Tab-separated table of C-alpha atoms in Angstrom:
chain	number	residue	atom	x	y	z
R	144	UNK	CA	0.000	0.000	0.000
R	145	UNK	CA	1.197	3.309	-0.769
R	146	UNK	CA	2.567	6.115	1.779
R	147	UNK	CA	-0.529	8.333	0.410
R	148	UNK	CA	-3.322	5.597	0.753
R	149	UNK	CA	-5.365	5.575	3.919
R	150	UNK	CA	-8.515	3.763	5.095
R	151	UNK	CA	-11.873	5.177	3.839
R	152	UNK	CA	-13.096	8.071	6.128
R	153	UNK	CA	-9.542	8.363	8.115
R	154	UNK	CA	-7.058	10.981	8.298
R	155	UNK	CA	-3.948	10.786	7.034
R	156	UNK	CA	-1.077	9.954	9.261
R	157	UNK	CA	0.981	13.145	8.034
R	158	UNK	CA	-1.668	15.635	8.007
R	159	UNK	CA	-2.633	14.450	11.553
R	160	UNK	CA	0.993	14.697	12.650
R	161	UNK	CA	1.032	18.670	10.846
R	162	UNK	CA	-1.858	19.416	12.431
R	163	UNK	CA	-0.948	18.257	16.231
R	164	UNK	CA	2.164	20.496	15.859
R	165	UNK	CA	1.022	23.494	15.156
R	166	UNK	CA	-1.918	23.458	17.380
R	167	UNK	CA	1.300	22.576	20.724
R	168	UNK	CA	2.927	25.452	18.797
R	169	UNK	CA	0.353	27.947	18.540
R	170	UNK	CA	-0.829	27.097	22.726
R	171	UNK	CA	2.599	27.078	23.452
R	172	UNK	CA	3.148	30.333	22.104
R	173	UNK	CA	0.017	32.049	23.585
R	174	UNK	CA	1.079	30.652	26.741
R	175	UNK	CA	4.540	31.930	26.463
R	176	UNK	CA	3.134	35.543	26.071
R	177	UNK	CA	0.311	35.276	28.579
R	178	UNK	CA	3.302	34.274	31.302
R	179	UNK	CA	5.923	36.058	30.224
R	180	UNK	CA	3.862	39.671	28.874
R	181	UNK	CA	6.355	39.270	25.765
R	182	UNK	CA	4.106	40.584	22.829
R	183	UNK	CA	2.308	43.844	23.955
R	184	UNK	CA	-0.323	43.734	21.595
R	185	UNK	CA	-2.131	41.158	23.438
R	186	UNK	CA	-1.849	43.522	26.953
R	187	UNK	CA	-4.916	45.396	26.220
R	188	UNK	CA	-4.484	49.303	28.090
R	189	UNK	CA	-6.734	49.842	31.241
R	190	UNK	CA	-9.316	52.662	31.582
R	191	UNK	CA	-6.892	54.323	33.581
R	192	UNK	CA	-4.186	54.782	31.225
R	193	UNK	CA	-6.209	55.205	28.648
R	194	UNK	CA	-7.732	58.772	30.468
R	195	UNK	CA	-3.783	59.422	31.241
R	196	UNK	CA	-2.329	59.280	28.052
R	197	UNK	CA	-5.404	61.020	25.672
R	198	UNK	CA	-6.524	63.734	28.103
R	199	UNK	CA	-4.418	65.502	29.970
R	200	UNK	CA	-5.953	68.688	28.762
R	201	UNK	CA	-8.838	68.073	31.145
R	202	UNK	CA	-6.193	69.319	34.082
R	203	UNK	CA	-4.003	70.993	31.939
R	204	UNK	CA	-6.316	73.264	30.011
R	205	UNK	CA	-7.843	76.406	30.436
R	206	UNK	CA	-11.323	75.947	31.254
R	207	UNK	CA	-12.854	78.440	29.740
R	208	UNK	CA	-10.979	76.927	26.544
R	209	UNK	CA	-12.346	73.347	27.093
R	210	UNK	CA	-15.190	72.883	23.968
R	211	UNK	CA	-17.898	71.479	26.087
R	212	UNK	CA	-20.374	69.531	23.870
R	213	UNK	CA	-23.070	67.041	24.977
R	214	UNK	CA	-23.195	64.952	21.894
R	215	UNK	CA	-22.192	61.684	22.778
R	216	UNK	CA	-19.891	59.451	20.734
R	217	UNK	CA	-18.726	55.908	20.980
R	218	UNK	CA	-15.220	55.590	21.818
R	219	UNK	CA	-13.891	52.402	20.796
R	220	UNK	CA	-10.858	52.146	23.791
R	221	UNK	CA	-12.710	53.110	26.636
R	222	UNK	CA	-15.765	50.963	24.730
R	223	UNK	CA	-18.451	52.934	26.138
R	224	UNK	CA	-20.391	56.021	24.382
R	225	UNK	CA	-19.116	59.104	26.096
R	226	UNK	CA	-19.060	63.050	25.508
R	227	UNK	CA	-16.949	65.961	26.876
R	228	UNK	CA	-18.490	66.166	30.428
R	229	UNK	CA	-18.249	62.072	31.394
R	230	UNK	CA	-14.553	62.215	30.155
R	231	UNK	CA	-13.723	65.260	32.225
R	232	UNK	CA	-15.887	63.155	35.162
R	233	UNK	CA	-13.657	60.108	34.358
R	234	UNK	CA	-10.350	61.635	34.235
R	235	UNK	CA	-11.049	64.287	37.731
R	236	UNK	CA	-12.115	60.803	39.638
R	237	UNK	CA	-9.158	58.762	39.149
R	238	UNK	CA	-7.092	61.221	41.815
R	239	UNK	CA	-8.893	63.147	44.420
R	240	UNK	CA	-6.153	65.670	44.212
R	241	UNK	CA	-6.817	66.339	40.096
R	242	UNK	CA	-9.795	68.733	41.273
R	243	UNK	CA	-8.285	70.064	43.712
R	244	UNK	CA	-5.170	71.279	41.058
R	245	UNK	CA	-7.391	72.353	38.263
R	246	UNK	CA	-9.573	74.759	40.455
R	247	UNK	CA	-6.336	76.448	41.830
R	248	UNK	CA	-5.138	76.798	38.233
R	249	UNK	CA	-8.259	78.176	37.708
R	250	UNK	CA	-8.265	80.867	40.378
R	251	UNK	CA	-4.640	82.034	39.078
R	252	UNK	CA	-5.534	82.331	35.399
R	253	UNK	CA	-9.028	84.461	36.397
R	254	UNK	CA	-6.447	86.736	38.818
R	255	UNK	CA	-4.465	87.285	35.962
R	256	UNK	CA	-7.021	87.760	33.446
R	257	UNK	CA	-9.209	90.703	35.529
R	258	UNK	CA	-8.977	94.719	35.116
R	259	UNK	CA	-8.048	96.354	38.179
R	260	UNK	CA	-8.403	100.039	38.837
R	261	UNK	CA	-4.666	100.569	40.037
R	262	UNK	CA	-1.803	98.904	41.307
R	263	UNK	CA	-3.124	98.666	44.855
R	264	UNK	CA	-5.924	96.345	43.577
R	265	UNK	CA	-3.442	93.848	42.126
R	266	UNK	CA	-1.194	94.156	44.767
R	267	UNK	CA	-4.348	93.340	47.288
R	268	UNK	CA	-5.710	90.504	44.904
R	269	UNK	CA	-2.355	89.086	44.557
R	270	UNK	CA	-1.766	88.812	48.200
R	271	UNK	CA	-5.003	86.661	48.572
R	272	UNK	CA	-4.019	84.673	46.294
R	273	UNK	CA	-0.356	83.668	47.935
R	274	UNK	CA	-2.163	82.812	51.319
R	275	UNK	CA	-4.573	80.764	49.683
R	276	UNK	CA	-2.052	78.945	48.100
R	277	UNK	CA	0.373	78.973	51.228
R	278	UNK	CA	-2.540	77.407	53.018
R	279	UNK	CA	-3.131	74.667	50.853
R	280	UNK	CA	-2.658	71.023	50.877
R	281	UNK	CA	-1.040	70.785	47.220
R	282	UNK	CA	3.054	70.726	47.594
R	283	UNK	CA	3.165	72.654	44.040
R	284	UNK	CA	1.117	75.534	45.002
R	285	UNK	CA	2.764	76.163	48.057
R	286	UNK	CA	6.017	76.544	46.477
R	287	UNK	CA	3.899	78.520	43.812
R	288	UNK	CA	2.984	81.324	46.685
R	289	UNK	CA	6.717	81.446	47.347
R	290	UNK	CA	7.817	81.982	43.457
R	291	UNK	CA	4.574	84.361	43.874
R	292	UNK	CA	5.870	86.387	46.863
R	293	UNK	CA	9.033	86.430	45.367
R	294	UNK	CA	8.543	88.160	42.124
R	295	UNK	CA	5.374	90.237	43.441
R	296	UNK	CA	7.069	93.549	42.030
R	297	UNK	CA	7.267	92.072	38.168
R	298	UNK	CA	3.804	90.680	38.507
R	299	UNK	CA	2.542	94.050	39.252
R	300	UNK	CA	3.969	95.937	37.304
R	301	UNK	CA	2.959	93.606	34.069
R	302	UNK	CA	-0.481	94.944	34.802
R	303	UNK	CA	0.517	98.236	33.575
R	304	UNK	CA	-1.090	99.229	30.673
R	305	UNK	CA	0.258	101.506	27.904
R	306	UNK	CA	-1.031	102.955	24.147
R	307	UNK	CA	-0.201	100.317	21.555
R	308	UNK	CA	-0.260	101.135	17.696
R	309	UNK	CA	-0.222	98.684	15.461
R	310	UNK	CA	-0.470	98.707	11.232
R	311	UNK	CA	-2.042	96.739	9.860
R	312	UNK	CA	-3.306	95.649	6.229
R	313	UNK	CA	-6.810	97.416	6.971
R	314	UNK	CA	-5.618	100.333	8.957
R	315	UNK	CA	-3.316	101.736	11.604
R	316	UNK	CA	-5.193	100.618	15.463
R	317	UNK	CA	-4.570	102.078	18.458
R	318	UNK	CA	-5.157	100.747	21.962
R	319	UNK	CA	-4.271	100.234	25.375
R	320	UNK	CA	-2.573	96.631	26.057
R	321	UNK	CA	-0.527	95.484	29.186
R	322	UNK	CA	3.176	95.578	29.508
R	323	UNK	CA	4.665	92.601	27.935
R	324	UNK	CA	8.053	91.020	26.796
R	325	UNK	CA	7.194	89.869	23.509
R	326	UNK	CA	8.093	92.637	21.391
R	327	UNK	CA	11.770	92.405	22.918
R	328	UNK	CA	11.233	88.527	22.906
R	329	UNK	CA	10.595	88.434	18.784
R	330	UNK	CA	13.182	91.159	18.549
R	331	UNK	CA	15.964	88.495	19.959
R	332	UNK	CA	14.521	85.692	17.739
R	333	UNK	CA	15.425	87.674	14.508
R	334	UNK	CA	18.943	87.448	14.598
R	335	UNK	CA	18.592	84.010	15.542
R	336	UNK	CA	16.587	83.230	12.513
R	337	UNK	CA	19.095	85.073	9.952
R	338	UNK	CA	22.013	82.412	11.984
R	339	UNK	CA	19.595	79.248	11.005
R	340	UNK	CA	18.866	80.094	7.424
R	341	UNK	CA	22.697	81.371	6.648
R	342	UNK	CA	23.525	78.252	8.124
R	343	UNK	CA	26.038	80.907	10.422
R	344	UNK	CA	28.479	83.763	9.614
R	345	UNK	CA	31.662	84.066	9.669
R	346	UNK	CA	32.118	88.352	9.215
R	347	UNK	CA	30.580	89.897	12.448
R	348	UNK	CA	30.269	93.352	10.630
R	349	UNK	CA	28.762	91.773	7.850
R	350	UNK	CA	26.046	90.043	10.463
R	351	UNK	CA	25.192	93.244	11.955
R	352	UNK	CA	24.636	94.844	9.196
R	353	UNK	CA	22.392	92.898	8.054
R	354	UNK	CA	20.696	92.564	11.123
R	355	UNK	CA	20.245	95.708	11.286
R	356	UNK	CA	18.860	96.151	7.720
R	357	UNK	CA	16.216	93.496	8.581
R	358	UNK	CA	15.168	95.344	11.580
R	359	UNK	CA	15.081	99.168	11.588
R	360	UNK	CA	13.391	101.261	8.915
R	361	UNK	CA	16.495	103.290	8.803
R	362	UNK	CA	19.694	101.323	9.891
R	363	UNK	CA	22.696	102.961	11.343
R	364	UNK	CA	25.854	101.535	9.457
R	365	UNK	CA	28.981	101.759	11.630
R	366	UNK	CA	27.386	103.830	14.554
R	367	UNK	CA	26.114	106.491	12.104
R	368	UNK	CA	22.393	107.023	11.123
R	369	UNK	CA	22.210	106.925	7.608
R	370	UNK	CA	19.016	106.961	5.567
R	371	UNK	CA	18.777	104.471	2.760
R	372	UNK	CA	18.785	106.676	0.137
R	373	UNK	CA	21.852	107.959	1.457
R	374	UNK	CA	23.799	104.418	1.525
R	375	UNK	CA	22.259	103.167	-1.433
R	376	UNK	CA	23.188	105.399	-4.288
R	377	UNK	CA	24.106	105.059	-7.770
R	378	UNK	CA	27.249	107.671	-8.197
R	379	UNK	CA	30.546	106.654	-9.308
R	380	UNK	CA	32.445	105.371	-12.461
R	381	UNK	CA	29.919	102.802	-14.635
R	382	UNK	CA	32.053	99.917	-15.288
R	383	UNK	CA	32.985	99.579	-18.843
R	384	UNK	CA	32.340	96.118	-21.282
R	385	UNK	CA	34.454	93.230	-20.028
R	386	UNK	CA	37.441	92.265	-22.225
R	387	UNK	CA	38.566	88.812	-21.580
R	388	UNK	CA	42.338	88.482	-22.758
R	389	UNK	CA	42.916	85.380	-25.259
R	390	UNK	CA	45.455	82.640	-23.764
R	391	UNK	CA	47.549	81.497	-26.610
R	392	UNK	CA	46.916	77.617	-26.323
R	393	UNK	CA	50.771	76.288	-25.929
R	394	UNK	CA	51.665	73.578	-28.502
């Protein structure tokens, strides 16, 4: 009888044999992983990490920037149909402490983001603030009321408001804005910028110059304020058509 012949209605001896090993292989293999935690696609994420790892925002954002919406969607992790307030519900109950952070945060950002009539008022509001914080449970904010106490003077003088005019496409605005750091901040980033797309310099005169050029509406070129018609102008000698001599080709 041949190897391939077999009784009616049996299975081959071979295909038996096949089978049986990769059924022990596969079982071995899934028990391998399920011990061991090898193959981290079969470790499916809890609901805790899960909150951690998408929505940190619910702490870390503003509040008042938070899109509240009451349509509810199905979300295929936490496999359960949700909307913004159950997720922020979710992700506040995992920690006691989480509400506890965010409405501190809160109470800073609505100090800082109030009109006061004077400097007194800040001052006064800004005071509260620190003891509340030096009174409270949270680590971070009471080292917060120390950073606080410690730069009081630059905190109220930021509230300090001054007439701001700014051009624009439409028109030229003017209005009154607080005292802030970013003009002087963008100021710095410029020469930074012309360093990263020159790929750096090797002539400081040549870098200030230029620097210069790109930022001031009338430059001053080796300490003396010159206007650019007076640096740019189109006297002297024109140059005359260029004669190349002819090499005599040596033979």
């Amino acid at each position: 009888m041949s190897s391939s012949s077999s009784f009616p209605g049996s299975t081959p001896i071979y295909t038996k044999c096949s089978s049986d090993i990769r059924n022990a292989t596969r079982n071995g293999g899934n028990k391998k992983n399920h011990d061991e935690n090898r193959d981290s696609r079969t470790i499916r994420p809890s609901r805790e990490v899960i909150l951690l790892q998408n929505y940190k925002w619910v702490i870390l954002k503003n509040q008042d920037d938070i899109n509240y919406s009451t349509k509810r969607y199905y979300h295929k992790m936490l496999g359960m149909n949700v909307d913004t307030f159950a997720i922020e519900k979710m992700f506040l109950d995992l920690d006691p402490n989480f509400k506890k952070l965010r409405d501190l945060k809160e109470e800073y950002i609505e100090f800082n983001e109030q009109d006061y009539a004077d400097e007194f008022d800040v001052l006064s509001s800004l005071n509260t603030l620190i003891d509340k914080y030096r009174r409270s449970d949270q680590s971070i904010f009471r080292d917060f009321a120390l950073f606080l106490r410690a730069n009081t003077d630059p905190i109220v003088n930021s509230f300090i408001k001054v007439k701001v005019h700014r051009k624009s496409a439409s028109g030229e605005k003017e209005y009154y804005a607080r005292l802030s750091n970013g003009p002087m901040e963008s100021f710095n980033r410029k020469p930074k910028d012309l360093k990263r797309e020159s790929r750096g310099f090797s002539d400081f005169d040549y870098t200030r110059n230029r620097i210069l050029w790109a930022t001031r509406e009338n430059p001053s070129i080796k300490g003396i304020p010159r206007s650019k018609e007076e640096i740019k102008t189109n006297e002297g000698k024109e140059r005359g058509p260029y004669k190349k001599k002819k090499q005599s080709s040596s033979k």
